[in-house]
Amino acid sequence: MALATLRGVSFTYAYTNEPALRDINLTLEEGLLYAIIGPNASGKSTLCALLRGIVPLFHEGELTGSAEIRGRNLFDWDPAELSREIGYVFENPFTQISGIKETVFEEIALGLENLGMPSDEVIDRVEQVVEQLELGALVAKNPNELSGGQRQKVAFASIIAMDADVIVIDEPTSQLDPESSDAVFAIIANLKKKGKSIVLVEHKMDLVAQYADRVIALNGGRLVIEGPTSEVFTSPLLNASDIARPAVTDLAEALAKVGRPLARTPVTRAEAADLIRARMKGGPRANRSR
Amino acid sequence: MPIVLDEVAFDYPDGTPAVESVSLHVKDGERVAIVGQNGAGKTTTVKLMNGLLKPRSGAVTVDGESTANRTTAMMAQTVGYVFQNPDDQIFTSSVQSELEYMPKYLRWEEVRRDERVARAVALCGLEQHLETNPNDLPIAIRKFIAIGAILVGECRYIILDEPTAGLDVPGLRLLNSLIDHLQTEGIAVVTITHDMRFVTESFDRVVAMAGGTVVADGPCEEVFADDDVLKRARIRRPEVAQLVRDLGIPTTALRLDDIVHKIP
Ligand SMILES: Nc1ncnc2c1ncn2[C@@H]1O[C@H](COP(=O)(O)OP(=O)(O)OP(=O)(O)O)[C@@H](O)[C@H]1O
Ligand SMILES: [Mg+2]
C-alpha cells in the first residue's frame, strides 16, 4: 500500500485566489526518504500539511481531486488517529514550542504523555533522543530561552520521540549549524533504515543529494518533476534560476561551460570526487574522449 | 566610527553564560559574516551591538559612546537589528503599516517617510504584498518584511540574524543585491548565517564563534583553511572547497567561480 496517492489534487486556502497546489498527481511509497524542493511559496508546506491532514481538516480551503493516505481517503481519517500515525514538524521552529512547559525535558515528553504512555517509558524515550541530538546540557532550560537552532533541535526531538511510522518535516535544518544539520540527516537516515517513511522539505541540496531516495520538485503549486534524486537534479526540467541544485552539480555545469565537462553530472561530493579523480589519472586524453 | 566590543561578557537571567569574553569591531561600511555552532552566542553578541542587551562586564561602544548610557530606542536609530525570528518583530496587520510604524512613531514628515518606505519596499521585493497581513505570508517573505521595517530607518549599521534560513534561489539573489546596495550607501552589514557558500561568495571577513567566544576573525581564505577552527566552531567548508581539498588540489580558493579553474 502506498503512503499517499494524490490524483488531480488542487488546494486553495480560504480568502485567497491563487491555488497553493495545482493538479498534483503523485504516489509516495512507504519506507523511503522523499525530499520536497522548490522556491518559496511553491506549495511545499501545503503538500506536507496535506499529508498530515492539517490541510484541509484544520486549514479552511477548497480541496479538489482525491487524496488517499495509506489507502484511506483523507476525509475518512479520524484526525487524532492520523496525527498518531504521522509525526509532523512545522516549518517555523519558533512556533513549534508548546509554550506550556517549563523545561526542555518536559517539552519533549509532552507528546508522549498525550499518547498516554507510562512515565518510565516516557523518560526512557526522552533520554534517548536527548542523547542522539546532544541536548543533555539543555534539558533543564526553559524551552523559550533557547537559541534559534537549539529550539529547532528540541522541536525535532519532540517529534522523533513519538516514534510514528511516518514523519513529515518541514525544513528540519533551517536554523542549524552545518554539523548539526548532518547529525539530523544521519538520524533521519537511521529512522528510514528501521522502516519509517520520511517526507521532508529542505533547501540544503547537498544534504538532499546525499540522503534522499526521491525528490519532488514543485514550482508555483505545480509538480515539476518527481523521481530518483540524481535524475531530478540533472533534469533539464529543473530550472536552476528558480530551484537550487547541489553545489557539485553547479560546478559540473560551470566546467562544461568552460569546455571541460565531466563524464557524468554528479550530485554528491563523493561522485564528483570519483569523476575528477578518474580523469586526473587518465590524463588529458581520457578527458577528451568522454 | 566603528562598533567596538571590548572583552564583553553577558549572562542571561537564568544564569546561562552566553558570551564569555568577546572582542570585536565593525567598521563603517564593512560587511562581516558571523558563523558558528548553535548556541555559540552569535545572536547574543549582535544584540549587545545594538544595545538590546547590556554587557555584564566589558564595554560596547558605538561611535565612541557606550551603549550602557543610551536607550534601546536611541540605539535603534544607528544600529538596526533584524530578529532571527521575524515574528518577534512583526506585530501590525499589514505589510504597509509594518513598514510605516517607525516613521509614524517618530513623527517623520510624510515625504521622508514615503521615500524611505518606497526604498525598503523595492530593496525587499515587497511590492505585491503591501496590503497583505504578514501572518498570511510564508516565513521567507516575513523575513524580508522584518528586514524592510529596519531598512526604513536611517541606520549606518544593519545586522541580519540568519536571513538565509529557508531562503530559495530568488530570495538569496534578492538578499545579495540588497546587501550590495547597502554597501554602496556606505552602510555596514553584519550577517549571522549557517550557509557557508553564502559566506564565502558574499563576504570577505568572517568571524567564527564557539562557546561564547570568538575563535577566529579574518579573511575567509584564512579562517576556512584552519581545520582546528572549523572543528571548534562546528562549521564546514563550502561543498566545492571541501571537494578540491579531498582531491588534494593545492588551493585556498573557496568560491565556485574560482574553483572551476583549479580542477584539472
Ligand atoms: N533568553 C534566554 N535566556 C536564557 N538563555 C538563553 C536565552 N537566549 C539564549 N540563551 C542561551 O545563550 C546561549 C547563546 O545563545 P545565542 O542565541 O546567542 O546562540 P546563537 O549562536 O545565536 O545560536 P543559533 O545558531 O542556534 O541561533 C545558548 O546556550 C542559549 O541556550
Ligand atoms: Mg541565533
Coordinates of C-alpha atoms and ligand atoms in Angstrom, one line a residue:
Chain A
M1 CA 0.0 0.0 0.0
A2 CA 1.3 3.5 -0.9
L3 CA 1.9 6.1 1.8
A4 CA 0.0 8.6 -0.2
T5 CA -1.8 8.7 -3.5
L6 CA -2.8 12.1 -4.9
R7 CA -4.9 12.3 -8.0
G8 CA -5.5 15.7 -9.6
V9 CA -5.2 17.4 -6.2
S10 CA -5.6 21.2 -6.1
F11 CA -6.0 23.2 -2.9
T12 CA -6.9 26.8 -2.4
Y13 CA -6.7 28.4 1.0
A14 CA -9.8 30.3 2.1
Y15 CA -9.7 34.0 1.3
T16 CA -7.0 33.6 -1.4
N17 CA -7.4 33.5 -5.2
E18 CA -4.4 31.5 -6.3
P19 CA -4.4 27.8 -5.6
A20 CA -1.4 26.7 -3.4
L21 CA -1.4 23.3 -5.1
R22 CA -2.5 22.7 -8.7
D23 CA -3.5 19.4 -10.2
I24 CA -0.9 17.3 -8.3
N25 CA -0.6 13.6 -9.4
L26 CA 1.8 11.8 -7.2
T27 CA 2.3 8.5 -5.4
L28 CA 4.6 8.2 -2.4
E29 CA 5.8 4.8 -1.4
E30 CA 6.4 3.6 2.1
G31 CA 9.9 3.2 3.5
L32 CA 11.6 5.9 1.5
L33 CA 13.0 9.3 2.2
Y34 CA 11.4 11.9 0.0
A35 CA 12.6 15.5 -0.2
I36 CA 10.3 18.2 -1.4
I37 CA 12.2 21.0 -3.0
G38 CA 11.1 24.3 -4.8
P39 CA 11.2 28.0 -4.4
N40 CA 9.4 29.8 -1.6
A41 CA 5.6 29.7 -1.9
S42 CA 5.7 26.8 -4.4
G43 CA 3.4 24.7 -2.3
K44 CA 6.0 22.6 -0.3
S45 CA 4.5 23.3 3.1
T46 CA 1.0 22.9 1.8
L47 CA 1.9 19.5 0.5
C48 CA 3.4 18.5 3.8
A49 CA 0.3 19.8 5.7
L50 CA -1.9 17.8 3.3
L51 CA -0.1 14.5 4.0
R52 CA -0.7 15.1 7.7
G53 CA -4.3 16.1 7.1
I54 CA -3.8 19.6 8.5
V55 CA -4.9 20.7 5.1
P56 CA -7.9 20.5 4.6
L57 CA -9.0 19.4 8.1
F58 CA -7.7 22.3 10.1
H59 CA -7.0 25.0 7.5
E60 CA -10.0 26.2 5.7
G61 CA -9.9 26.0 2.0
E62 CA -11.1 24.1 -1.1
L63 CA -9.7 20.7 -2.0
T64 CA -10.4 19.1 -5.3
G65 CA -9.2 15.8 -6.7
S66 CA -8.6 12.8 -4.4
A67 CA -6.1 12.3 -1.7
E68 CA -5.5 8.9 -0.1
I69 CA -3.2 8.4 2.9
R70 CA -2.2 4.8 3.5
G71 CA -5.1 3.5 1.4
R72 CA -7.8 5.6 3.0
N73 CA -9.4 8.8 1.7
L74 CA -8.1 11.7 3.7
F75 CA -11.6 12.7 4.7
D76 CA -12.3 9.3 6.2
W77 CA -9.4 9.6 8.7
D78 CA -10.0 10.5 12.3
P79 CA -7.7 13.5 12.8
A80 CA -6.4 12.2 16.1
E81 CA -5.6 8.8 14.6
L82 CA -3.8 10.4 11.6
S83 CA -1.8 12.6 14.0
R84 CA -0.6 9.5 15.8
E85 CA 0.5 7.8 12.5
I86 CA 2.2 10.8 11.1
G87 CA 4.6 12.9 13.1
Y88 CA 4.8 16.4 11.8
V89 CA 7.4 19.2 12.4
F90 CA 6.3 22.7 11.4
E91 CA 8.3 25.0 9.2
N92 CA 8.8 27.6 11.9
P93 CA 10.7 26.2 14.8
F94 CA 9.7 29.2 16.9
T95 CA 6.0 28.2 16.8
Q96 CA 6.5 24.5 17.4
I97 CA 7.4 25.0 21.1
S98 CA 4.2 24.5 23.1
G99 CA 4.8 27.4 25.5
I100 CA 3.2 25.5 28.3
K101 CA 6.2 23.5 29.6
E102 CA 9.0 24.9 31.8
T103 CA 11.8 22.6 30.8
V104 CA 13.2 21.2 27.6
F105 CA 12.8 17.7 29.1
E106 CA 9.1 18.2 29.7
E107 CA 8.6 19.8 26.3
I108 CA 10.0 16.7 24.6
A109 CA 7.9 14.5 26.8
L110 CA 4.6 16.4 26.1
G111 CA 3.6 14.5 23.0
L112 CA 4.3 11.1 24.6
E113 CA 2.3 12.0 27.7
N114 CA -0.6 12.9 25.4
L115 CA -0.4 9.4 23.9
G116 CA -1.0 8.1 27.4
M117 CA 2.4 6.4 27.6
P118 CA 3.6 5.2 31.1
S119 CA 6.0 7.7 32.6
D120 CA 9.1 5.4 32.9
E121 CA 8.8 4.7 29.2
V122 CA 8.4 8.4 28.5
I123 CA 11.6 9.1 30.4
D124 CA 13.5 6.4 28.5
R125 CA 12.4 7.7 25.2
V126 CA 13.2 11.3 26.0
E127 CA 16.6 10.4 27.3
Q128 CA 17.3 8.5 24.2
V129 CA 16.6 11.4 21.8
V130 CA 18.3 13.9 24.1
E131 CA 21.4 11.9 23.7
Q132 CA 21.0 11.5 20.0
L133 CA 20.7 15.2 19.5
E134 CA 23.3 16.2 22.1
L135 CA 20.7 18.2 24.1
G136 CA 21.9 17.0 27.5
A137 CA 23.2 20.4 28.7
L138 CA 19.8 21.9 27.9
V139 CA 17.2 19.6 29.5
A140 CA 16.6 21.8 32.5
K141 CA 16.4 25.0 30.5
N142 CA 13.1 26.8 29.7
P143 CA 12.3 26.0 26.0
N144 CA 11.5 29.7 25.4
E145 CA 15.0 30.6 26.4
L146 CA 17.0 28.7 23.8
S147 CA 18.9 29.9 20.8
G148 CA 17.2 29.5 17.4
G149 CA 19.0 26.3 16.5
Q150 CA 18.5 24.8 19.9
R151 CA 14.8 25.3 19.6
Q152 CA 14.7 23.6 16.2
K153 CA 16.5 20.6 17.6
V154 CA 14.0 20.4 20.5
A155 CA 11.1 20.5 18.1
F156 CA 12.7 17.8 16.0
A157 CA 13.4 15.7 19.2
S158 CA 9.8 16.0 20.3
I159 CA 8.6 14.5 17.0
I160 CA 11.1 11.7 16.7
A161 CA 10.4 10.7 20.3
M162 CA 6.9 9.9 19.2
D163 CA 8.2 7.1 17.0
A164 CA 5.4 7.5 14.4
D165 CA 5.6 5.3 11.3
V166 CA 5.6 8.3 9.0
I167 CA 7.4 11.5 9.7
V168 CA 6.8 14.7 7.8
I169 CA 9.3 17.5 8.5
D170 CA 9.0 21.0 7.1
E171 CA 12.6 22.3 7.0
P172 CA 14.3 20.4 9.8
T173 CA 17.7 22.2 9.5
S174 CA 16.9 25.8 8.5
Q175 CA 18.4 27.2 11.7
L176 CA 21.1 24.5 12.3
D177 CA 24.9 24.7 12.1
P178 CA 26.4 22.5 9.4
E179 CA 27.4 19.8 11.8
S180 CA 24.0 19.6 13.5
S181 CA 22.4 19.5 10.0
D182 CA 24.4 16.5 9.2
A183 CA 23.5 14.9 12.5
V184 CA 19.8 15.5 11.9
F185 CA 20.1 13.8 8.5
A186 CA 22.0 10.9 9.9
I187 CA 19.2 10.4 12.4
I188 CA 16.6 10.5 9.7
A189 CA 18.6 8.0 7.6
N190 CA 18.7 5.7 10.6
L191 CA 14.9 6.0 11.1
K192 CA 14.4 5.1 7.4
K193 CA 16.6 2.0 7.9
K194 CA 14.2 1.0 10.7
G195 CA 11.4 1.1 8.1
K196 CA 10.0 4.5 8.7
S197 CA 8.7 6.7 5.8
I198 CA 10.0 10.2 5.7
V199 CA 8.9 13.2 3.8
L200 CA 10.8 16.5 4.3
V201 CA 11.2 19.9 2.9
E202 CA 14.8 21.0 2.6
H203 CA 16.7 23.9 0.9
K204 CA 20.2 22.4 1.6
M205 CA 20.6 20.5 -1.7
D206 CA 23.9 19.0 -0.8
L207 CA 22.2 17.1 2.0
V208 CA 19.2 16.2 -0.1
A209 CA 21.5 14.7 -2.8
Q210 CA 23.3 12.7 -0.2
Y211 CA 20.4 11.3 1.7
A212 CA 17.1 11.4 -0.2
D213 CA 15.8 8.4 -2.3
R214 CA 13.5 10.5 -4.3
V215 CA 12.9 14.2 -4.9
I216 CA 9.6 16.0 -5.5
A217 CA 10.2 19.4 -7.1
L218 CA 7.4 21.9 -7.0
N219 CA 7.1 25.4 -8.6
G220 CA 4.1 27.7 -8.5
G221 CA 1.9 24.9 -6.9
R222 CA 2.6 22.5 -9.8
L223 CA 4.6 19.4 -9.8
V224 CA 7.8 20.0 -11.9
I225 CA 9.2 16.5 -11.6
E226 CA 9.3 13.6 -9.2
G227 CA 11.9 10.8 -9.4
P228 CA 15.1 9.4 -8.1
T229 CA 17.3 12.1 -6.6
S230 CA 20.1 12.2 -9.2
E231 CA 17.6 12.1 -12.0
V232 CA 15.8 15.1 -10.7
F233 CA 18.8 17.2 -10.0
T234 CA 20.2 16.6 -13.5
S235 CA 16.9 17.0 -15.3
P236 CA 16.6 19.9 -17.7
L237 CA 13.1 20.4 -16.2
L238 CA 14.7 21.8 -13.1
N239 CA 15.3 25.5 -13.8
A240 CA 18.4 26.4 -11.9
S241 CA 17.4 30.1 -11.7
D242 CA 14.4 29.0 -9.5
I243 CA 15.5 25.8 -7.8
A244 CA 18.8 25.3 -6.2
R245 CA 20.9 22.2 -7.1
P246 CA 23.8 20.6 -5.2
A247 CA 27.0 22.7 -5.4
V248 CA 28.9 19.9 -7.2
T249 CA 26.1 19.9 -9.9
D250 CA 26.6 23.6 -10.4
L251 CA 30.3 23.0 -10.5
A252 CA 29.9 20.4 -13.2
E253 CA 27.8 22.8 -15.3
A254 CA 30.5 25.5 -14.8
L255 CA 33.1 23.0 -16.0
A256 CA 31.0 22.2 -19.1
K257 CA 30.7 25.9 -19.9
V258 CA 34.5 26.3 -20.0
G259 CA 34.8 23.3 -22.3
R260 CA 35.9 20.7 -19.7
P261 CA 32.8 18.7 -18.9
L262 CA 32.8 15.7 -16.5
A263 CA 31.9 12.3 -17.8
R264 CA 28.6 12.5 -16.0
T265 CA 26.8 15.1 -13.9
P266 CA 27.5 14.4 -10.2
V267 CA 25.1 15.3 -7.4
T268 CA 27.1 14.3 -4.4
R269 CA 30.7 15.3 -3.4
A270 CA 31.8 11.6 -3.4
E271 CA 30.6 11.2 -7.0
A272 CA 32.2 14.4 -8.1
A273 CA 35.5 13.3 -6.5
D274 CA 35.4 10.0 -8.3
L275 CA 34.8 11.6 -11.7
I276 CA 37.5 14.1 -11.3
R277 CA 40.0 11.5 -9.8
A278 CA 39.3 9.2 -12.8
R279 CA 40.2 11.9 -15.2
M280 CA 43.2 13.1 -13.2
K281 CA 44.6 9.5 -13.5
G282 CA 43.6 9.2 -17.1
G283 CA 45.3 12.4 -18.1
P284 CA 44.0 15.0 -20.6
R285 CA 43.3 12.3 -23.2
A286 CA 40.7 10.5 -21.1
N287 CA 39.2 13.8 -20.6
R288 CA 38.7 14.5 -24.3
S289 CA 37.4 11.0 -25.3
R290 CA 34.4 11.2 -23.0
Chain B
M1 CA 33.3 55.4 13.6
P2 CA 33.0 51.8 14.5
I3 CA 31.2 49.4 16.7
V4 CA 33.6 48.1 19.3
L5 CA 33.1 45.2 21.7
D6 CA 35.9 45.1 24.3
E7 CA 36.2 42.0 26.4
V8 CA 32.4 41.7 26.6
A9 CA 30.6 39.1 28.8
F10 CA 26.9 38.5 29.2
D11 CA 24.8 36.1 31.2
Y12 CA 21.1 35.5 30.8
P13 CA 18.9 35.8 33.9
D14 CA 18.7 32.1 34.2
G15 CA 22.5 32.0 34.7
T16 CA 23.5 30.9 31.2
P17 CA 26.9 32.4 30.4
A18 CA 26.1 33.2 26.7
V19 CA 29.0 35.4 25.9
E20 CA 32.3 34.9 27.8
S21 CA 34.9 37.4 26.5
V22 CA 34.3 38.8 23.1
S23 CA 36.3 41.5 21.5
L24 CA 35.2 42.6 18.0
H25 CA 35.0 45.7 15.9
V26 CA 32.8 46.6 12.9
K27 CA 34.0 49.4 10.8
D28 CA 31.9 51.8 8.8
G29 CA 30.6 50.3 5.5
E30 CA 32.2 47.0 6.2
R31 CA 30.5 43.6 5.6
V32 CA 31.1 40.8 8.1
A33 CA 29.6 37.3 8.4
I34 CA 29.3 35.7 11.9
V35 CA 29.2 31.9 11.9
G36 CA 29.5 29.2 14.4
Q37 CA 27.7 26.4 16.2
N38 CA 24.1 26.6 17.6
G39 CA 24.2 28.3 20.9
A40 CA 27.6 29.8 20.3
G41 CA 26.4 33.2 21.3
K42 CA 26.0 34.8 17.9
T43 CA 22.6 36.3 18.5
T44 CA 23.6 37.4 21.9
T45 CA 26.6 39.2 20.5
V46 CA 24.7 41.1 17.9
K47 CA 22.0 42.1 20.5
L48 CA 24.9 43.5 22.5
M49 CA 26.0 45.5 19.5
N50 CA 22.7 47.4 19.3
G51 CA 22.1 47.8 23.0
L52 CA 19.2 45.4 23.2
L53 CA 21.3 43.6 25.8
K54 CA 23.8 45.4 28.0
P55 CA 27.1 43.6 29.0
R56 CA 27.8 42.2 32.5
S57 CA 31.4 43.2 32.1
G58 CA 33.5 44.8 29.3
A59 CA 32.3 47.6 27.1
V60 CA 30.3 48.1 23.9
T61 CA 30.8 51.4 22.2
V62 CA 29.2 52.7 19.0
D63 CA 30.8 55.8 17.6
G64 CA 32.8 56.0 20.8
E65 CA 29.8 56.1 23.1
S66 CA 28.9 53.3 25.4
T67 CA 25.6 51.5 24.8
A68 CA 25.2 51.5 28.6
N69 CA 24.3 55.2 28.5
R70 CA 21.9 55.0 25.6
T71 CA 18.3 53.8 25.4
T72 CA 17.3 51.0 23.1
A73 CA 15.2 53.4 21.1
M74 CA 18.2 55.7 20.6
M75 CA 20.4 52.9 19.6
A76 CA 17.9 51.6 17.1
Q77 CA 18.5 54.8 15.1
T78 CA 22.1 53.8 14.5
V79 CA 22.3 50.0 14.6
G80 CA 19.3 48.2 13.1
Y81 CA 18.8 44.6 14.2
V82 CA 16.6 42.2 12.2
F83 CA 15.5 39.4 14.5
Q84 CA 16.2 35.7 13.8
N85 CA 12.5 35.0 14.3
P86 CA 10.6 37.6 12.2
D87 CA 7.6 37.1 14.4
D88 CA 9.5 38.6 17.4
Q89 CA 9.5 41.8 15.4
I90 CA 6.3 42.0 13.2
F91 CA 3.2 43.0 15.0
T92 CA 0.9 45.1 12.8
S93 CA -1.7 43.7 10.5
S94 CA -0.5 44.8 7.1
V95 CA 2.9 45.0 5.5
Q96 CA 2.4 48.6 4.7
S97 CA 1.6 49.5 8.3
E98 CA 4.6 47.4 9.5
L99 CA 6.9 49.5 7.3
E100 CA 5.3 52.8 8.3
Y101 CA 5.3 52.0 12.0
M102 CA 8.6 53.5 12.9
P103 CA 8.4 56.8 10.9
K104 CA 4.9 57.4 12.3
Y105 CA 6.1 56.7 15.8
L106 CA 9.0 59.2 15.2
R107 CA 6.6 61.7 13.5
W108 CA 8.6 61.9 10.4
E109 CA 7.3 64.2 7.6
E110 CA 5.3 62.4 5.0
V111 CA 7.7 62.9 2.2
R112 CA 10.6 61.5 4.1
R113 CA 8.5 58.6 5.3
D114 CA 7.2 57.7 1.8
E115 CA 10.6 57.9 0.3
R116 CA 12.2 55.6 2.9
V117 CA 9.3 53.1 2.7
A118 CA 9.4 53.0 -1.1
R119 CA 13.2 52.3 -0.9
A120 CA 12.6 49.5 1.6
V121 CA 9.8 48.0 -0.5
A122 CA 12.0 48.0 -3.6
L123 CA 15.0 46.5 -1.9
C124 CA 13.0 43.8 -0.2
G125 CA 10.7 42.9 -3.1
L126 CA 7.5 43.6 -1.2
E127 CA 5.6 45.4 -4.0
Q128 CA 2.9 42.7 -4.3
H129 CA 2.3 42.3 -0.5
L130 CA 1.7 45.8 0.8
E131 CA -2.0 45.2 1.7
T132 CA -1.4 41.6 3.0
N133 CA -1.4 40.6 6.6
P134 CA 2.1 39.4 7.4
N135 CA 0.7 36.3 9.1
D136 CA -0.7 35.1 5.8
L137 CA 2.7 35.1 4.2
P138 CA 5.4 32.4 4.3
I139 CA 8.2 32.8 6.7
A140 CA 10.7 33.6 4.0
I141 CA 8.7 36.7 3.0
R142 CA 8.0 37.6 6.6
K143 CA 11.8 37.7 7.0
F144 CA 12.0 40.3 4.2
I145 CA 9.2 42.3 5.9
A146 CA 11.3 42.3 9.0
I147 CA 14.3 43.5 7.1
G148 CA 12.3 46.1 5.3
A149 CA 11.0 47.6 8.5
I150 CA 14.6 48.1 9.7
L151 CA 15.7 49.5 6.4
V152 CA 13.1 52.2 6.6
G153 CA 15.2 53.7 9.5
E154 CA 18.4 55.5 8.7
C155 CA 20.8 53.2 10.4
R156 CA 24.5 53.1 9.5
Y157 CA 24.8 49.5 10.7
I158 CA 22.4 46.8 9.7
I159 CA 22.5 43.4 11.5
L160 CA 20.8 40.4 9.9
D161 CA 20.3 37.4 12.1
E162 CA 20.1 34.3 9.8
P163 CA 18.5 35.9 6.8
T164 CA 19.3 32.8 4.7
A165 CA 17.3 30.3 6.7
G166 CA 14.8 28.6 4.4
L167 CA 15.6 31.0 1.6
D168 CA 15.2 29.9 -2.0
V169 CA 17.4 30.9 -5.0
P170 CA 15.4 34.1 -6.0
G171 CA 15.4 35.0 -2.3
L172 CA 19.1 34.6 -2.0
R173 CA 19.6 36.7 -5.1
L174 CA 17.4 39.4 -3.6
L175 CA 19.3 39.3 -0.3
N176 CA 22.7 39.6 -2.1
S177 CA 21.6 42.6 -4.2
L178 CA 20.2 44.2 -1.0
I179 CA 23.5 43.8 0.8
D180 CA 25.4 45.1 -2.2
H181 CA 23.1 48.1 -2.4
L182 CA 23.6 48.9 1.3
Q183 CA 27.3 48.8 0.8
T184 CA 27.0 51.4 -2.0
E185 CA 25.3 53.6 0.6
G186 CA 28.2 53.1 3.0
I187 CA 26.1 51.1 5.4
A188 CA 27.9 48.3 7.3
V189 CA 26.2 44.9 7.2
V190 CA 26.7 42.2 9.8
T191 CA 25.1 38.9 8.9
I192 CA 24.8 35.7 11.0
T193 CA 24.4 32.7 8.8
H194 CA 24.9 28.9 8.7
D195 CA 25.3 28.9 4.9
M196 CA 29.0 28.7 4.2
R197 CA 28.6 29.1 0.4
F198 CA 26.8 32.4 1.0
V199 CA 29.6 33.4 3.5
T200 CA 32.4 32.8 1.0
E201 CA 30.6 34.2 -2.0
S202 CA 29.3 37.4 -0.4
F203 CA 31.7 38.3 2.4
D204 CA 35.4 38.9 2.8
R205 CA 35.6 38.9 6.5
V206 CA 34.2 36.1 8.7
V207 CA 34.0 35.8 12.5
A208 CA 33.7 32.3 13.9
M209 CA 32.2 31.8 17.3
A210 CA 32.1 28.8 19.7
G211 CA 31.1 28.5 23.4
G212 CA 30.6 32.3 23.8
T213 CA 33.9 33.3 22.4
V214 CA 35.4 34.3 19.1
V215 CA 37.7 31.5 17.8
A216 CA 38.7 33.2 14.5
D217 CA 38.3 36.6 12.9
G218 CA 39.8 37.3 9.5
P219 CA 39.6 36.8 5.7
C220 CA 37.5 33.8 4.6
E221 CA 40.6 32.2 2.9
E222 CA 42.4 32.2 6.3
V223 CA 39.5 31.1 8.5
F224 CA 38.4 28.2 6.2
A225 CA 41.9 27.0 5.8
D226 CA 42.2 26.2 9.6
D227 CA 40.8 22.7 10.4
D228 CA 41.0 23.4 14.1
V229 CA 38.8 26.5 13.8
L230 CA 36.3 24.6 11.7
K231 CA 36.1 21.8 14.2
R232 CA 35.7 24.1 17.2
A233 CA 33.1 26.3 15.6
R234 CA 31.4 23.2 14.1
I235 CA 31.3 24.7 10.7
R236 CA 32.3 23.2 7.3
R237 CA 34.0 24.4 4.2
P238 CA 31.6 25.1 1.3
E239 CA 31.0 21.9 -0.6
V240 CA 33.1 22.5 -3.6
A241 CA 36.0 23.9 -1.5
Q242 CA 35.9 20.6 0.5
L243 CA 35.8 18.7 -2.8
V244 CA 39.1 20.2 -4.0
R245 CA 40.6 19.5 -0.7
D246 CA 39.5 15.9 -0.7
L247 CA 41.2 15.7 -4.1
G248 CA 44.4 17.1 -2.8
I249 CA 44.4 20.1 -5.2
P250 CA 46.5 22.8 -3.6
T251 CA 44.4 26.0 -3.5
T252 CA 42.8 28.2 -0.9
A253 CA 40.0 29.2 -3.3
L254 CA 36.5 28.9 -1.8
R255 CA 34.2 30.3 -4.5
L256 CA 32.8 28.1 -7.2
D257 CA 33.8 30.5 -9.9
D258 CA 37.5 30.4 -8.8
I259 CA 37.5 26.7 -8.2
V260 CA 36.3 25.9 -11.7
H261 CA 39.8 26.9 -12.9
K262 CA 41.6 24.8 -10.3
I263 CA 40.0 21.5 -11.4
P264 CA 42.3 19.6 -13.8
Ligands
LIG1 N1 16.5 34.3 26.7 C1 17.5 33.4 27.0 N2 17.5 33.0 28.3 C2 18.5 32.1 28.8 N3 19.4 31.6 28.0 C3 19.4 32.0 26.7 C4 18.4 32.9 26.1 N4 18.7 33.0 24.8 C5 19.8 32.3 24.5 N5 20.2 31.6 25.6 C6 21.4 30.7 25.7 O1 22.6 31.5 25.5 C7 23.5 30.8 24.7 C8 23.8 31.6 23.4 O2 22.6 31.7 22.7 P1 22.5 32.6 21.3 O3 21.1 32.7 21.0 O4 23.3 33.8 21.4 O5 23.2 31.5 20.3 P2 23.4 31.5 18.7 O6 24.8 31.5 18.4 O7 22.7 32.7 18.1 O8 22.7 30.1 18.3 P3 21.8 29.7 17.0 O9 22.8 29.4 15.8 O10 21.2 28.4 17.4 O11 20.9 30.8 16.7 C9 22.8 29.4 24.4 O12 23.4 28.5 25.3 C10 21.4 29.6 24.7 O13 20.8 28.5 25.2
MG2 MG 21.0 32.8 16.9

